[in-house]
PDB file of N, CA and C in Angstrom:
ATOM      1  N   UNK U 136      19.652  12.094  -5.104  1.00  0.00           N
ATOM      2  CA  UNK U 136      19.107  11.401  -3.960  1.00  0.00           C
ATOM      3  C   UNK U 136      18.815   9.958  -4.371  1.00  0.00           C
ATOM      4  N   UNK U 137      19.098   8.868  -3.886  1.00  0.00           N
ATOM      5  CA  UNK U 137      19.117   7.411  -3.469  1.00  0.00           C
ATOM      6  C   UNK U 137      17.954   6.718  -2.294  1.00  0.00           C
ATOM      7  N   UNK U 138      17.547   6.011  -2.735  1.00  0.00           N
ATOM      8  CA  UNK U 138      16.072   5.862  -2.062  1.00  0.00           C
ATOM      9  C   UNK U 138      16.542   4.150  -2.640  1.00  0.00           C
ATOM     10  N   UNK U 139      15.903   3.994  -1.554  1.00  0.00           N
ATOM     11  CA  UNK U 139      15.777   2.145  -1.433  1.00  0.00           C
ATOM     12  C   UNK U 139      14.295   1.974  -1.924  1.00  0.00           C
ATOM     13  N   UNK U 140      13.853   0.701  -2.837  1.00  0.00           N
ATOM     14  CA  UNK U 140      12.441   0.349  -2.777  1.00  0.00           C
ATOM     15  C   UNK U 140      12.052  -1.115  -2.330  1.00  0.00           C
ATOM     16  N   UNK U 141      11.403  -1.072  -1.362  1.00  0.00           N
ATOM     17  CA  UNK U 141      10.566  -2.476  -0.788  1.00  0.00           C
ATOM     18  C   UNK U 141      10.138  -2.977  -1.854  1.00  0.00           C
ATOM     19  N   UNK U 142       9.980  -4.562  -1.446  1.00  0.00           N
ATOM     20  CA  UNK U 142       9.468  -5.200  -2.837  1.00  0.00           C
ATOM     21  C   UNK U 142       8.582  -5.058  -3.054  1.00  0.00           C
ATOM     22  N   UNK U 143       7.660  -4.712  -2.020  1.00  0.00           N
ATOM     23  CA  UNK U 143       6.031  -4.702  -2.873  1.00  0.00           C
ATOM     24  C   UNK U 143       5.999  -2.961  -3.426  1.00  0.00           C
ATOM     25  N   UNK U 144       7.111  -2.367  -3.805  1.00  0.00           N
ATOM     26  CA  UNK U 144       7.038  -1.304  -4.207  1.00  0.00           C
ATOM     27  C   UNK U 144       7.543  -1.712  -5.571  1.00  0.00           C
ATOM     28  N   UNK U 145       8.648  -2.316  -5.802  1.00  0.00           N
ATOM     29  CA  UNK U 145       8.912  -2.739  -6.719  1.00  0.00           C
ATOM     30  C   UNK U 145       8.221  -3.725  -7.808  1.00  0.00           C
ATOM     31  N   UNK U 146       7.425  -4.489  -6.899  1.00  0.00           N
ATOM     32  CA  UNK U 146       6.509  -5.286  -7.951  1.00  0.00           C
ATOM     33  C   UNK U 146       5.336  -4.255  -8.452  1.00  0.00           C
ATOM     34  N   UNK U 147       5.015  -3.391  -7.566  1.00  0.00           N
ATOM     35  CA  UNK U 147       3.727  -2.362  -8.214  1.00  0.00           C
ATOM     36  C   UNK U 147       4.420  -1.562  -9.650  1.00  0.00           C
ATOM     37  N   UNK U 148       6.056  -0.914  -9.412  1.00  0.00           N
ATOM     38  CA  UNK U 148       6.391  -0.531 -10.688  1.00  0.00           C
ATOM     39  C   UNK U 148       6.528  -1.115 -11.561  1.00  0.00           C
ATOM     40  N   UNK U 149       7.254  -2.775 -11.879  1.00  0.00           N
ATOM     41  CA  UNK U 149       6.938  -3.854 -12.627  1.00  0.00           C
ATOM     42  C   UNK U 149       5.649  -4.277 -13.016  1.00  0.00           C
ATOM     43  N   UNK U 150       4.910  -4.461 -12.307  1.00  0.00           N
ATOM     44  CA  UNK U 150       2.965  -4.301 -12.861  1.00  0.00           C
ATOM     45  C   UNK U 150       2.771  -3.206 -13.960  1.00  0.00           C
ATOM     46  N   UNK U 151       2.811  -2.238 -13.812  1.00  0.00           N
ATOM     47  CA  UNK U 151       2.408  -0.846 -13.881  1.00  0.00           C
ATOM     48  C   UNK U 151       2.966  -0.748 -15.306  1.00  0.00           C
ATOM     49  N   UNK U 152       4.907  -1.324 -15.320  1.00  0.00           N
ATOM     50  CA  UNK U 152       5.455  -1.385 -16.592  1.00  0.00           C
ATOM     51  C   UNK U 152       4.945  -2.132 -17.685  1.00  0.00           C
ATOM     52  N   UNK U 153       4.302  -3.414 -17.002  1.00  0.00           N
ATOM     53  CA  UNK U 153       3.812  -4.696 -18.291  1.00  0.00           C
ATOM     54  C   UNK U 153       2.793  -4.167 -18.460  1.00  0.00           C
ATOM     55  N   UNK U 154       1.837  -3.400 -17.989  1.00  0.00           N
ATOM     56  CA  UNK U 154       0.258  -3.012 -18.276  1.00  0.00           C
ATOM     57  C   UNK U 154      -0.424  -2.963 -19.797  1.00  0.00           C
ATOM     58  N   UNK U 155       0.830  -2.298 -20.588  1.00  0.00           N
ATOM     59  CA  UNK U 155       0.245  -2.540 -21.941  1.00  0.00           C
ATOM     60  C   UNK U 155       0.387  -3.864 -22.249  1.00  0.00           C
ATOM     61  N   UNK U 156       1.607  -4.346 -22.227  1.00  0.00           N
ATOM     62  CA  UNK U 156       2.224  -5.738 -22.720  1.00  0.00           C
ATOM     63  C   UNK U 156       0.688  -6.771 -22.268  1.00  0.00           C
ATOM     64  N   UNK U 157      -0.048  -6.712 -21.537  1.00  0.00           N
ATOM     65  CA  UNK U 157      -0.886  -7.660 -21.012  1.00  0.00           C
ATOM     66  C   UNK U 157      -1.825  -7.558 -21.864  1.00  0.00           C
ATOM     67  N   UNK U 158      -2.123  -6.616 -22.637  1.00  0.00           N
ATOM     68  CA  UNK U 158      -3.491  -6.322 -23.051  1.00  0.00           C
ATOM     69  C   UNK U 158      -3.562  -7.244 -24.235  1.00  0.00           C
ATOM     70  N   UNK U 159      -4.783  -7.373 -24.595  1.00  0.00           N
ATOM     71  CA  UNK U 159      -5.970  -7.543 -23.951  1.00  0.00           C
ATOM     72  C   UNK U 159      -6.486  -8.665 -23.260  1.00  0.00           C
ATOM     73  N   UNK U 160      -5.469  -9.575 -23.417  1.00  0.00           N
ATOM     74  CA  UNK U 160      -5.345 -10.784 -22.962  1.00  0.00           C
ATOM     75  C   UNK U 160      -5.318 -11.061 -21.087  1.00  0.00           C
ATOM     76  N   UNK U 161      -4.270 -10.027 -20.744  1.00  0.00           N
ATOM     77  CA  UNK U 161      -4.397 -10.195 -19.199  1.00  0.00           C
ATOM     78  C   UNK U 161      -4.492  -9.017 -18.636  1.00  0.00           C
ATOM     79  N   UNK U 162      -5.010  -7.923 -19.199  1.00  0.00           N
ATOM     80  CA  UNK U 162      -5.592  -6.561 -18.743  1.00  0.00           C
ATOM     81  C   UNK U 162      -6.057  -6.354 -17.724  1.00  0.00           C
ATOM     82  N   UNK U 163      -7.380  -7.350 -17.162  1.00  0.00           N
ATOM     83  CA  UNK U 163      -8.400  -7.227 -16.220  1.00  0.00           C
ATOM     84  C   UNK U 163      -7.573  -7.554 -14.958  1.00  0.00           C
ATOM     85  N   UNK U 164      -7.198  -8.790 -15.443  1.00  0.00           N
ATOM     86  CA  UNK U 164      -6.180  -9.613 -13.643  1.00  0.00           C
ATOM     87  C   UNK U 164      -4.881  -8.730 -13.580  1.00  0.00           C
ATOM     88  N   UNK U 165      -4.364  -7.824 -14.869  1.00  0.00           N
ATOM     89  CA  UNK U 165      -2.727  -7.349 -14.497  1.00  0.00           C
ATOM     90  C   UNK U 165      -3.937  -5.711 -13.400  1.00  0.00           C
ATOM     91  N   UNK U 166      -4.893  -5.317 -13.710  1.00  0.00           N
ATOM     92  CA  UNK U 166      -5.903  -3.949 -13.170  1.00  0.00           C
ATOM     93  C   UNK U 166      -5.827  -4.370 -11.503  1.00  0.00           C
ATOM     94  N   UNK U 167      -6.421  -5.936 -11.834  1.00  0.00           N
ATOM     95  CA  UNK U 167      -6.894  -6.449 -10.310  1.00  0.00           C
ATOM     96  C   UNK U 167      -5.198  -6.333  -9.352  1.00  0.00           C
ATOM     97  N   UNK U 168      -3.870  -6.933 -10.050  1.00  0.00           N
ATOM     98  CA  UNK U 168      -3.025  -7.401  -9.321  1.00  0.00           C
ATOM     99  C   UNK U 168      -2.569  -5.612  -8.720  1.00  0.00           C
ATOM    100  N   UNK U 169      -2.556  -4.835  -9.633  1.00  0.00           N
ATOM    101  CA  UNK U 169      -1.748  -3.623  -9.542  1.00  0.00           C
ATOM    102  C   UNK U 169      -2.840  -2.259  -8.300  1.00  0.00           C
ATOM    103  N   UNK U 170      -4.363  -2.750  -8.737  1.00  0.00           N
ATOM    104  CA  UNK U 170      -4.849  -2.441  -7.234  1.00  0.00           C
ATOM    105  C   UNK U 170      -4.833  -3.071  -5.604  1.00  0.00           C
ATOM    106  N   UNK U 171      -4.607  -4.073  -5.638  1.00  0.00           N
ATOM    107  CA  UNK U 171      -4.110  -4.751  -4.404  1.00  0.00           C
ATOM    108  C   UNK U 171      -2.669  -4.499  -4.200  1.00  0.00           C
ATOM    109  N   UNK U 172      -1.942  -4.558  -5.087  1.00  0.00           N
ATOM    110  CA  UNK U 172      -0.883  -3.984  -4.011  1.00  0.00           C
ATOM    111  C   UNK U 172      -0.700  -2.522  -3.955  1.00  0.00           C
ATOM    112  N   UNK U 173      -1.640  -1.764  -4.469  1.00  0.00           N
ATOM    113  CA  UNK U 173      -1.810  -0.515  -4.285  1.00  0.00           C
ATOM    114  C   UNK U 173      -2.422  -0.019  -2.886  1.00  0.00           C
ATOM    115  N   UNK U 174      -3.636  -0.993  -2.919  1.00  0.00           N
ATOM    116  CA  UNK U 174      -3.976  -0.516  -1.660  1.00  0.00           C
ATOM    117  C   UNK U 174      -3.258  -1.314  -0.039  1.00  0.00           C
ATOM    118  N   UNK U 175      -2.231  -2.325  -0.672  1.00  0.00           N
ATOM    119  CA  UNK U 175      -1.463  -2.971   0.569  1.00  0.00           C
ATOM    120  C   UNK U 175      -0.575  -1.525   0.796  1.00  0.00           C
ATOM    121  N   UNK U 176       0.246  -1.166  -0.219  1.00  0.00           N
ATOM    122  CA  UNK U 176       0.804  -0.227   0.002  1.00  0.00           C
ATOM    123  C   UNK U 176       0.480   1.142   0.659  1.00  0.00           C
ATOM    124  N   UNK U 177      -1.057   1.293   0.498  1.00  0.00           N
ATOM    125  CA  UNK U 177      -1.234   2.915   1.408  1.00  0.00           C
ATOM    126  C   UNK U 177      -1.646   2.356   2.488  1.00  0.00           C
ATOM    127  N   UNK U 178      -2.648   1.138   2.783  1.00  0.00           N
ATOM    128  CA  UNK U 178      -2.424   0.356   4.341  1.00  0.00           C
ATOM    129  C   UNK U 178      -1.543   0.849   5.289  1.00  0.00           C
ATOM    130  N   UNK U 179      -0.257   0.641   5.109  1.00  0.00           N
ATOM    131  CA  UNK U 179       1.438   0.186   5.825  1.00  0.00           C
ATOM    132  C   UNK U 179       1.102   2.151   6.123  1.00  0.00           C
ATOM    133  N   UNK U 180       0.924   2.986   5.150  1.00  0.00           N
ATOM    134  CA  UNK U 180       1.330   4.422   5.885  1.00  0.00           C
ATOM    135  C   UNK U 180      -0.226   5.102   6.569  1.00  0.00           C
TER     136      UNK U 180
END
């Protein structure tokens, strides 16, 4: 099965991927960026 992803779906899996890479340096703001578009994303359904 083939499934399309919206971009703000795609930037949440790209977030999600760098999460370690940020640490400890941009940990807090990569937490902050990856809950906002978390909750844009359950918004829309």
């Amino acid at each position: 099965m083939k499934k399309e992803l919206t971009d703000k779906e795609w930037e949440l899996i790209q977030a999600i991927r760098n999460y370690h890479k940020a640490y400890p340096n941009g940990e807090k703001a990569l937490i902050w960026y990856i809950e906002r578009l978390l909750e844009e994303l359950l918004d829309r359904k």
